[in-house]
Coordinates of N, CA and C in Angstrom, one line a residue:
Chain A
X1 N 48.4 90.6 28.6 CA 47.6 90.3 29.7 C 47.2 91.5 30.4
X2 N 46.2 92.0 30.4 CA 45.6 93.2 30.7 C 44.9 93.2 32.4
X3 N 45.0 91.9 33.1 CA 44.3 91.1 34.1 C 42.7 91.1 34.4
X4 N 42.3 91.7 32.7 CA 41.0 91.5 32.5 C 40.7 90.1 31.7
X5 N 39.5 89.1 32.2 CA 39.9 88.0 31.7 C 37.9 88.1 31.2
X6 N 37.5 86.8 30.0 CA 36.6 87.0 29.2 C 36.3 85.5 28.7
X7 N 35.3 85.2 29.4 CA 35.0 83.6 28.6 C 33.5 83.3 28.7
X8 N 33.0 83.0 27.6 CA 33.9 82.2 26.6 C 34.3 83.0 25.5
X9 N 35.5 82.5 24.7 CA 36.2 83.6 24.0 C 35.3 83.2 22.6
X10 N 34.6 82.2 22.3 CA 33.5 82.6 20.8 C 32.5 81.8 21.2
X11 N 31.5 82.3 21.1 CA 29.8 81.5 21.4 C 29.4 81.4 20.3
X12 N 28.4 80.7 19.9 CA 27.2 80.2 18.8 C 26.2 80.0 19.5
X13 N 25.3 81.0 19.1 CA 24.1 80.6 19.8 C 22.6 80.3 18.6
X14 N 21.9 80.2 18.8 CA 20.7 79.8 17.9 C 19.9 81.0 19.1
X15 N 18.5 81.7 18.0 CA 17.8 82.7 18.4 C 17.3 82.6 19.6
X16 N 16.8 81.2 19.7 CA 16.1 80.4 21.4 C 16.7 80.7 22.5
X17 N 18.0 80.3 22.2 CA 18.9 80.2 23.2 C 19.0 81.0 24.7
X18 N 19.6 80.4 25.8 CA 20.2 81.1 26.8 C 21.5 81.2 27.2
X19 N 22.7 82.1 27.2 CA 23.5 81.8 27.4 C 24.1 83.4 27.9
X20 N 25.4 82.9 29.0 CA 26.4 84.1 29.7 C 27.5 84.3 29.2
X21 N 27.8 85.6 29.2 CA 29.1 85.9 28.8 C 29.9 86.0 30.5
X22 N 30.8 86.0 30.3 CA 31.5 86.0 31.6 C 32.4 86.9 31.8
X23 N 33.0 87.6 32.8 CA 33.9 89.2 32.8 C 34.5 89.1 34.2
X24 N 35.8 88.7 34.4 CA 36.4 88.8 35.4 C 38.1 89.5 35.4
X25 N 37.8 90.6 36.4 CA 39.1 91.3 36.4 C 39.8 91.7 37.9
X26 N 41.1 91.1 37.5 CA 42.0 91.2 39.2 C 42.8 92.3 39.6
X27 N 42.4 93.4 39.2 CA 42.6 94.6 39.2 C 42.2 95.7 40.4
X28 N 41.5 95.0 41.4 CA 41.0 96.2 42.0 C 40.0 97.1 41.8
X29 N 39.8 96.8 41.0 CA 38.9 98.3 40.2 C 37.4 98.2 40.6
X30 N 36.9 99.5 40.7 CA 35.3 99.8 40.9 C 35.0 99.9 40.0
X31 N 34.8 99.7 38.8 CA 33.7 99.7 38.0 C 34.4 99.2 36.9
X32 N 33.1 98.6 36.4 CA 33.1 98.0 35.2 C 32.2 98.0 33.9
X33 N 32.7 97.8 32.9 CA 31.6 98.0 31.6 C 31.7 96.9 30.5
X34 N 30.5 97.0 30.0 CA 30.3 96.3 28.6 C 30.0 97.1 27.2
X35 N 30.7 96.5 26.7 CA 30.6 97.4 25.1 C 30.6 96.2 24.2
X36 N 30.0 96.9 23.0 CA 29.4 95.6 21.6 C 30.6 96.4 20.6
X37 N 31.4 95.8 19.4 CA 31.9 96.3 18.5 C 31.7 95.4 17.4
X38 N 30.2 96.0 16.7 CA 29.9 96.0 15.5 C 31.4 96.0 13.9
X39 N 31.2 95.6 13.3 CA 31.9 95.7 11.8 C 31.5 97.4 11.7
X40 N 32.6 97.9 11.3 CA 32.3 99.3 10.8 C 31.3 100.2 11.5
X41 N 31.3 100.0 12.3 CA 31.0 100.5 13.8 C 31.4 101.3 14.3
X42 N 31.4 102.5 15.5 CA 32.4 102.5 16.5 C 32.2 102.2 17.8
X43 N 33.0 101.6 18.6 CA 32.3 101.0 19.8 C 31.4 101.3 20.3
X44 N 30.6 100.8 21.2 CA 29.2 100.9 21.5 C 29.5 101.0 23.0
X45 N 29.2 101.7 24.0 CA 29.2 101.5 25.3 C 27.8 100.6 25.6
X46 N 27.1 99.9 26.5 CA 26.3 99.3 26.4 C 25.7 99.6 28.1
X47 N 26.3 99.0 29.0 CA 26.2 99.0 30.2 C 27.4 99.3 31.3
X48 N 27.5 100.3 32.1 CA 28.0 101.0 33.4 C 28.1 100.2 34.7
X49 N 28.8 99.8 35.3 CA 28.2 99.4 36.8 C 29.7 100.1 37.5
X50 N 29.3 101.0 38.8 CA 30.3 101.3 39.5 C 29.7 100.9 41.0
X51 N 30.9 100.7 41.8 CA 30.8 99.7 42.9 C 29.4 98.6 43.4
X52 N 29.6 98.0 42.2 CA 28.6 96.8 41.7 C 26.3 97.5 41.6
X53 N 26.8 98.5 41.5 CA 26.0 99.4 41.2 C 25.7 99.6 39.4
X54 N 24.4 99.5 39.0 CA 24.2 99.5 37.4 C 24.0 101.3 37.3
X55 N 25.0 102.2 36.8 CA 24.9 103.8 36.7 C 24.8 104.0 35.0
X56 N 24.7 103.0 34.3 CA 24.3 103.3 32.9 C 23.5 102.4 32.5
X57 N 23.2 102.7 31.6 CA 22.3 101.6 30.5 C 21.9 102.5 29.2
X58 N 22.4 102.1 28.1 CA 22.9 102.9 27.2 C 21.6 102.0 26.1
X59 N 20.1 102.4 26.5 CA 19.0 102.1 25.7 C 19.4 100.6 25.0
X60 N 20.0 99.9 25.6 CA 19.9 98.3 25.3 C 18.8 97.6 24.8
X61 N 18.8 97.0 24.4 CA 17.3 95.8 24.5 C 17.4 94.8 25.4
X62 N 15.7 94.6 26.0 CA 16.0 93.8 27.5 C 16.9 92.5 27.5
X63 N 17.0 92.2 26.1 CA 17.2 90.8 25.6 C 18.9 90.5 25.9
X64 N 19.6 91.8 26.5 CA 20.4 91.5 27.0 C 20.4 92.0 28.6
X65 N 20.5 91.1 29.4 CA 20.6 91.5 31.1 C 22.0 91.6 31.7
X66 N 22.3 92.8 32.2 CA 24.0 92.2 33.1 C 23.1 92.1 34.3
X67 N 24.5 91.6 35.2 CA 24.4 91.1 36.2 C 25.9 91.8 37.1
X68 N 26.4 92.3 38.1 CA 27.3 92.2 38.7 C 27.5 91.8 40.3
X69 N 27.6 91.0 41.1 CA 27.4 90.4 41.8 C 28.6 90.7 42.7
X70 N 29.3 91.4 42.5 CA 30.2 91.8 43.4 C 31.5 92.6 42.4
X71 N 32.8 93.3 42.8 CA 33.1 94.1 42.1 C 34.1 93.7 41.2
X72 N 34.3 92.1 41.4 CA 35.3 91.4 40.3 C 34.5 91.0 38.7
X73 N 33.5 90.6 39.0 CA 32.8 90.0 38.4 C 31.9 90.5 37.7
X74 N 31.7 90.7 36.2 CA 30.5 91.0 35.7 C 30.2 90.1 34.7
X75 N 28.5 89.9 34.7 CA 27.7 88.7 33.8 C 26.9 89.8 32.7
X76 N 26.9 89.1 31.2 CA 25.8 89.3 30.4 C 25.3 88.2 30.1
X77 N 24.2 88.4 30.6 CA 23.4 86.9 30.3 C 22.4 87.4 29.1
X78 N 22.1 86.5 27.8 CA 21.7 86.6 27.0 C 20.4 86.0 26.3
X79 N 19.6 86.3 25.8 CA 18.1 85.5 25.8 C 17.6 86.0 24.5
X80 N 16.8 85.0 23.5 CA 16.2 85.3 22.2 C 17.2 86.4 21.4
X81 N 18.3 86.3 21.3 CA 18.8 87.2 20.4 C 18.4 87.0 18.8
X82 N 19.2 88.1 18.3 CA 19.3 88.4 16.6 C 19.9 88.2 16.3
X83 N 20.0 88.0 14.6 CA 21.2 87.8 14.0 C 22.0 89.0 13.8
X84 N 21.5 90.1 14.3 CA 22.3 91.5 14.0 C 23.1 91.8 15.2
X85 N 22.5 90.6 16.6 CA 23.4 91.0 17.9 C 24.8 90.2 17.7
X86 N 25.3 89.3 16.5 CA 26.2 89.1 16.2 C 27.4 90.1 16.4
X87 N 28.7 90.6 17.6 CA 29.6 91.1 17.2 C 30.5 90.7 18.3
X88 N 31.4 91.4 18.3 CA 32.8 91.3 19.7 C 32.0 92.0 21.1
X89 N 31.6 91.3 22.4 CA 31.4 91.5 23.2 C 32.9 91.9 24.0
X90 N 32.7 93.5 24.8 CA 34.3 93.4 25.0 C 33.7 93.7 26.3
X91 N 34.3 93.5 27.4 CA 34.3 94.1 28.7 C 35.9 94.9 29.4
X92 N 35.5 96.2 30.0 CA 36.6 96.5 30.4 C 36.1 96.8 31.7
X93 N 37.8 97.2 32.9 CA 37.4 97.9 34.1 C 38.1 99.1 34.1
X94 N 37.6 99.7 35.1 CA 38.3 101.2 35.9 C 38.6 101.3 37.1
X95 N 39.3 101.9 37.6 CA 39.7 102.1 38.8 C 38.5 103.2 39.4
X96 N 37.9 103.8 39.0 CA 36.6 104.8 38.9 C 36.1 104.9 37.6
X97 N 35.2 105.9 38.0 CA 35.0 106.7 37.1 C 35.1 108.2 36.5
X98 N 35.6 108.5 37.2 CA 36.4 109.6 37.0 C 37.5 110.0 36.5
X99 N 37.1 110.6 35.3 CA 37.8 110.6 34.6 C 39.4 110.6 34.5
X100 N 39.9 111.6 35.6 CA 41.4 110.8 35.8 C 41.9 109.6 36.2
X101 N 40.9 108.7 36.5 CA 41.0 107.4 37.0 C 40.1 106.8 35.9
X102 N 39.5 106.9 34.5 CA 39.0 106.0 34.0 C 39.7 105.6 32.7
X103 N 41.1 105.4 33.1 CA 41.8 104.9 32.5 C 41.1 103.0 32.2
X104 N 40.7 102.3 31.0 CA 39.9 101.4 31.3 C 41.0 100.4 30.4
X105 N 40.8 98.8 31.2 CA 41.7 98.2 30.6 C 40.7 96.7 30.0
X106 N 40.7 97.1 28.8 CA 40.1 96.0 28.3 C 40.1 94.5 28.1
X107 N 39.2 93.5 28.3 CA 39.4 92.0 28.2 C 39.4 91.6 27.0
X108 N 39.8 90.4 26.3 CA 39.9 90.4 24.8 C 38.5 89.9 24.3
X109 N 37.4 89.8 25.5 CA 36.4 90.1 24.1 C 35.3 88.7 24.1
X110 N 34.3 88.3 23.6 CA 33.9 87.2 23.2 C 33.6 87.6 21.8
X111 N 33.7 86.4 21.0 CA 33.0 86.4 19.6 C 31.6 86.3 19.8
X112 N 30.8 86.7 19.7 CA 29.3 85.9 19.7 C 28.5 86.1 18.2
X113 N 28.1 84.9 17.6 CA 27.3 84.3 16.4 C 26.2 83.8 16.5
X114 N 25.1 84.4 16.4 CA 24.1 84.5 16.4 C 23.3 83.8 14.9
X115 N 22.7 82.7 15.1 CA 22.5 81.7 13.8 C 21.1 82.5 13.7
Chain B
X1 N 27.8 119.2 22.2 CA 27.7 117.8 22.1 C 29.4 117.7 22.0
X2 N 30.0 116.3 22.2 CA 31.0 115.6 22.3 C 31.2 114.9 21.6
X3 N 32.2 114.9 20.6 CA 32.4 114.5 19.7 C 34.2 114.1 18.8
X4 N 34.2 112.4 18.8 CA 35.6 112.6 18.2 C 35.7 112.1 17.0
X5 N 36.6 112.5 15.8 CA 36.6 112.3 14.6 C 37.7 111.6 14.3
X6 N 38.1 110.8 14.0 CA 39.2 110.1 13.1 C 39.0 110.1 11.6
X7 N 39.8 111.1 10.8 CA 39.3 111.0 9.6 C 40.2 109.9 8.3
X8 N 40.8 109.6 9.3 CA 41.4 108.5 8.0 C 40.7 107.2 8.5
X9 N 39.9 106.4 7.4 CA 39.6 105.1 8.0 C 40.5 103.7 7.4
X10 N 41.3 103.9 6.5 CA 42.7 103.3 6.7 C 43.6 103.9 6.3
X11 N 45.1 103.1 6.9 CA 46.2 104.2 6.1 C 47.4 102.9 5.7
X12 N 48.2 103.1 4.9 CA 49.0 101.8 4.5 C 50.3 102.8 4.6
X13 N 51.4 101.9 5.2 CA 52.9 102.7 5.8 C 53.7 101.4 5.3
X14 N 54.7 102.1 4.9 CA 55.9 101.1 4.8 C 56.3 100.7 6.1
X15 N 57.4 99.7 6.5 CA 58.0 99.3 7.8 C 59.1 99.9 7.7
X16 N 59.5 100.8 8.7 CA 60.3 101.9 9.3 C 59.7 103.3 9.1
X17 N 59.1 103.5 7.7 CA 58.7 104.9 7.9 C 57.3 105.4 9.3
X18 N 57.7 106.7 9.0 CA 57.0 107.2 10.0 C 55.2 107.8 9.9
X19 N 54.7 107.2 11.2 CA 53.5 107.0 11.2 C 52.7 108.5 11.6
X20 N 51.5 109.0 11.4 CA 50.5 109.6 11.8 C 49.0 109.7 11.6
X21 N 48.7 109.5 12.8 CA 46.9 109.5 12.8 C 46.5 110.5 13.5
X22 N 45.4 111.0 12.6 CA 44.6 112.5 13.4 C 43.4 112.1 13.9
X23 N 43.4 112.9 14.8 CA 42.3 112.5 15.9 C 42.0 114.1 16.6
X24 N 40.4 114.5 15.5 CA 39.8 116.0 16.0 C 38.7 115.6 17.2
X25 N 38.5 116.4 18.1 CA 37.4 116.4 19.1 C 36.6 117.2 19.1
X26 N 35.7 117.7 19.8 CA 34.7 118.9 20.1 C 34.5 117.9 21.9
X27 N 34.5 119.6 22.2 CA 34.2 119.5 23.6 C 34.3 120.5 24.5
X28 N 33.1 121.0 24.9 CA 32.9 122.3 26.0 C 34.1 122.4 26.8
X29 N 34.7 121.6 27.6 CA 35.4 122.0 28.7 C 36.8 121.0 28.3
X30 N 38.0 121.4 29.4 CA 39.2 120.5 29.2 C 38.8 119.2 28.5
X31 N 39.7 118.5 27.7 CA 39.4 117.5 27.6 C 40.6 116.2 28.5
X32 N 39.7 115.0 28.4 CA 40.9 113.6 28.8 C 40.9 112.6 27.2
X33 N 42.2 112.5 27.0 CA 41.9 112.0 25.8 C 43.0 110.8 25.9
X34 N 42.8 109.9 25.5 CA 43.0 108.5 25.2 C 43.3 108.0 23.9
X35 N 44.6 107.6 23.5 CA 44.7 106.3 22.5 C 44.3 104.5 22.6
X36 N 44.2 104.4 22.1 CA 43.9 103.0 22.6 C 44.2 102.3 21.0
X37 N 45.1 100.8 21.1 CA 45.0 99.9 19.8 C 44.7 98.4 20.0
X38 N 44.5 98.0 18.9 CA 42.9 96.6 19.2 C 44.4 95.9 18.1
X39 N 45.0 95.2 18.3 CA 45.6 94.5 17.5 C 44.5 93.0 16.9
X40 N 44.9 92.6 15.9 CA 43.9 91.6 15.6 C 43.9 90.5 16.3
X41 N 42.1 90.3 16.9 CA 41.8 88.9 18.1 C 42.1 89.5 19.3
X42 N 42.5 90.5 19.3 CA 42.8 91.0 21.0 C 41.8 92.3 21.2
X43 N 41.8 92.5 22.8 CA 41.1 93.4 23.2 C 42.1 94.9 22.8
X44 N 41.4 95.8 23.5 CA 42.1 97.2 23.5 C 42.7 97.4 24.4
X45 N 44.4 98.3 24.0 CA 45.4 98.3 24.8 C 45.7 99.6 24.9
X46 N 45.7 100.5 26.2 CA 46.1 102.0 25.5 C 47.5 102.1 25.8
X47 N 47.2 102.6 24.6 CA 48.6 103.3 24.4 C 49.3 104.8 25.1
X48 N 48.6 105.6 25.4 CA 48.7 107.1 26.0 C 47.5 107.6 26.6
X49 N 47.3 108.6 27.1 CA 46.4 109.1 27.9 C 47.2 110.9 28.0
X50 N 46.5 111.8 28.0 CA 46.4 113.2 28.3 C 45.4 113.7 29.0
X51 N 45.8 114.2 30.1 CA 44.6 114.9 31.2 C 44.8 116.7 31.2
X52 N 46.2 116.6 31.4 CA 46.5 118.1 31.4 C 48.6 118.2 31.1
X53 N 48.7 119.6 31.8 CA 50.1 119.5 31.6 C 50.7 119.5 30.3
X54 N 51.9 118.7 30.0 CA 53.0 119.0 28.7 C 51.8 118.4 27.9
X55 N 52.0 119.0 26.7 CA 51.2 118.5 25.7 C 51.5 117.6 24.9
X56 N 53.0 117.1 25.0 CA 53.5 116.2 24.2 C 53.7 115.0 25.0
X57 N 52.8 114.4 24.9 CA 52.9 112.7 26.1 C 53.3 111.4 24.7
X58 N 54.1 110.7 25.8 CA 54.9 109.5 25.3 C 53.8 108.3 26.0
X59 N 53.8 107.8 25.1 CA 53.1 106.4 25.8 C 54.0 105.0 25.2
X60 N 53.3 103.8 25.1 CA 54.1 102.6 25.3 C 54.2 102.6 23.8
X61 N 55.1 101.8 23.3 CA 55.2 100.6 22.5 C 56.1 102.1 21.5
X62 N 57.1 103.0 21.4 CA 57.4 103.9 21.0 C 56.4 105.1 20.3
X63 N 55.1 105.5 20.9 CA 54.2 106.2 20.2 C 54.3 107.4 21.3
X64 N 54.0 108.3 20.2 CA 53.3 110.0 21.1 C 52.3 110.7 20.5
X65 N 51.7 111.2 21.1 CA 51.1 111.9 21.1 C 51.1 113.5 21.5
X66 N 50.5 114.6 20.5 CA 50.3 115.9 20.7 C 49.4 116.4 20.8
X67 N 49.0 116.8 22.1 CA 47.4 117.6 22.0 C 47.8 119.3 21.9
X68 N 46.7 119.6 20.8 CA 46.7 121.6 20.4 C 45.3 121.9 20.5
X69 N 45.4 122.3 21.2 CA 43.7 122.8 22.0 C 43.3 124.0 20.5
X70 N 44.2 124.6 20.1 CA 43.9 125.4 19.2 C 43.3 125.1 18.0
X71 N 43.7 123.5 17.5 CA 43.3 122.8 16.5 C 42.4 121.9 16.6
X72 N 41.8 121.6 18.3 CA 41.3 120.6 18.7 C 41.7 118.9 18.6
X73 N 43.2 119.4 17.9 CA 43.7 118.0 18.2 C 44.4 117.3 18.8
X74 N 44.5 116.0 18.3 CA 45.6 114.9 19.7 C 46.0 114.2 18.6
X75 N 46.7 114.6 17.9 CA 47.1 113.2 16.8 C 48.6 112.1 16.9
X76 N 48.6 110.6 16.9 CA 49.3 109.8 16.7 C 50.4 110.1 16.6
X77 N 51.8 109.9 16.8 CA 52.7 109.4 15.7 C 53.8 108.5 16.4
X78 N 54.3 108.2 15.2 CA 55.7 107.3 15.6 C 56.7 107.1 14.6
X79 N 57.7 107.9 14.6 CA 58.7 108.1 14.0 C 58.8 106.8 12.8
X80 N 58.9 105.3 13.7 CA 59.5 104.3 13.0 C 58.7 103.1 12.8
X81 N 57.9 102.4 12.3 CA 56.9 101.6 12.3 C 57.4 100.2 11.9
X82 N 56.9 99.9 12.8 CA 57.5 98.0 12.8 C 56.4 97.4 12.3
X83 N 56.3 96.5 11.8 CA 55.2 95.3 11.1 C 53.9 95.0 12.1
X84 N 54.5 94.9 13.5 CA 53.6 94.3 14.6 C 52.9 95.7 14.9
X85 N 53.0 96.8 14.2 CA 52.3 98.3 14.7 C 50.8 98.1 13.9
X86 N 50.5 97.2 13.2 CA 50.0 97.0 12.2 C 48.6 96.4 13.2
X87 N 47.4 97.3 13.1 CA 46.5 97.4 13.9 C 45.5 98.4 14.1
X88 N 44.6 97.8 14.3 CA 43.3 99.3 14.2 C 43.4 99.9 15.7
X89 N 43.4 101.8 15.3 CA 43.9 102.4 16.2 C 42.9 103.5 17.0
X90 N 42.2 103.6 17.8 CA 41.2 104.5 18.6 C 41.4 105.7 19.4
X91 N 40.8 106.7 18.7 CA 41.2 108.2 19.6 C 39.8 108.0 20.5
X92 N 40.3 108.3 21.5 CA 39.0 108.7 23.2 C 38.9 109.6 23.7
X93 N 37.6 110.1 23.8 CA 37.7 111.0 24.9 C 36.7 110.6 26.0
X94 N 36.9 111.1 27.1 CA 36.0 111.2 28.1 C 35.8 112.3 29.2
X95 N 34.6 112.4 29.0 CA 33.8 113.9 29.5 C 33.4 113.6 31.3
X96 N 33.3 114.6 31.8 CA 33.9 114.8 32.8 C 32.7 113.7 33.8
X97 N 31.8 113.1 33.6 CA 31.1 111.9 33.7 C 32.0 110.1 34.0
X98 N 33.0 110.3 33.1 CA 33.8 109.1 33.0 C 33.2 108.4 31.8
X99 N 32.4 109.2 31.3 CA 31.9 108.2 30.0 C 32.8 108.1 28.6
X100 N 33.4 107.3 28.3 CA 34.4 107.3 27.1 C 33.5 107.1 25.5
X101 N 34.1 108.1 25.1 CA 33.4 108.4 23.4 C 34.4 107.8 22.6
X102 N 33.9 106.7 21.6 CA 35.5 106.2 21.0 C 35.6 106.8 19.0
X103 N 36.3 107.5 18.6 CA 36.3 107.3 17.6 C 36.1 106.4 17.0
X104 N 36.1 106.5 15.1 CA 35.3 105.0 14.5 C 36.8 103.8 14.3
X105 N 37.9 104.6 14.4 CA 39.1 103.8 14.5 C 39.8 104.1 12.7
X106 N 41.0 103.8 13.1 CA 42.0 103.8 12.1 C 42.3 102.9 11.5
X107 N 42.3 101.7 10.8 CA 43.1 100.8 10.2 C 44.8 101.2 10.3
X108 N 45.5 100.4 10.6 CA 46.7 100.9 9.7 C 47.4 99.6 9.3
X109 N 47.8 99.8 8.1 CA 48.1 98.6 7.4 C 49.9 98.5 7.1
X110 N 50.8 97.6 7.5 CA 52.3 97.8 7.3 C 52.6 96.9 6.4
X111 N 53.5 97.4 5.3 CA 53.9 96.4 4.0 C 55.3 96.9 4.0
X112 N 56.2 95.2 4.0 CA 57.5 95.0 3.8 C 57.9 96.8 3.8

């Protein structure tokens, strides 16, 4: 238990679809991130937010939006995907960003399947 | 540019012998470097971290790590390898931004 928490833990979605991933951590921490981990891959950083501020965006497609609405909470909300955006959505936080403080503790993840 | 290498993409170890993963970097200035392991179905757990200081850092679950600035490396070990070590394993770095670079990961595989 890392007190990063991640639901739903596997989605199915069809291409149409709209659907959120969800990212909540009791940690304290100012910032938070999203990352994709592809098969044979190596992690992907995706999106940045430090004190509910968006400070990255790592050339995403719009087709995924976060959301952070305060500093516990971060949303990927999801729209018309691919079948190639099929992978492990992981979210972690930081106490900063700084690198002596960005020790990050990761949530276990959603599956997402993209039909 | 910034860059980390993990050049074994799996490794298979008996249970008790002893473990090692290399993990090369490139990087203009000090580095912060990170283990991290993804046990299967779970998120990532780190294992150690190096900012500065003794070069030989102890992290959880009986693992250490050695950073040689001369070699540019930080590589893995653990004397004695239990069945549950059995897990794909990530060298990190992060540049003075906070942005974390993850190697492509280690497999490691433990048999009887």
């Amino acid at each position: 238990e890392t007190g990063v928490t991640q639901t739903p833990r596997h989605l199915v979605m069809g291409m149409t679809n709209k659907k959120s991933l969800k990212c909540e951590q009791h940690l304290g921490h100012n910032a938070m991130y999203w990352y994709k981990q592809s098969a044979k891959k190596p992690l992907e950083l995706m999106f940045v937010y430090s004190l509910e501020e968006r400070v990255e965006n790592n050339s995403v497609p719009s087709r995924f939006s976060p959301e952070c609405p305060n500093s516990s909470h971060l949303f990927l909300h999801l729209h018309t995907l691919q079948p190639e955006d099929s992978a492990l959505y992981l979210c972690a936080s930081s106490q900063d960003r700084r690198p002596m403080y960005n020790e990050q503790f990761f949530g276990p993840g959603t599956r997402l399947t993209v039909l | 540019a910034q860059s980390v290498t993990q050049p074994d993409i799996h490794i298979t170890v008996s249970e008790g012998a002893s473990l090692e993963l290399r993990c090369n970097y490139s990087y203009g200035a000090t580095p912060y470097l990170f283990w991290y392991v993804q046990s299967p179905g779970q998120g990532l757990q780190l294992l150690l971290k190096y900012f500065s200081g003794d070069t030989l850092v102890q992290g959880i679950k009986g693992f250490e790590a050695e950073f040689k600035r001369s070699q540019s490396s930080f590589n893995l070990r653990k004397p004695s390898v239990h069945w549950s070590d059995a897990a794909e394993y990530f060298c990190v770095l992060t540049d003075s931004w906070g942005k974390l670079q993850f190697g492509a990961g280690t497999q490691v595989v433990v048999t009887p």
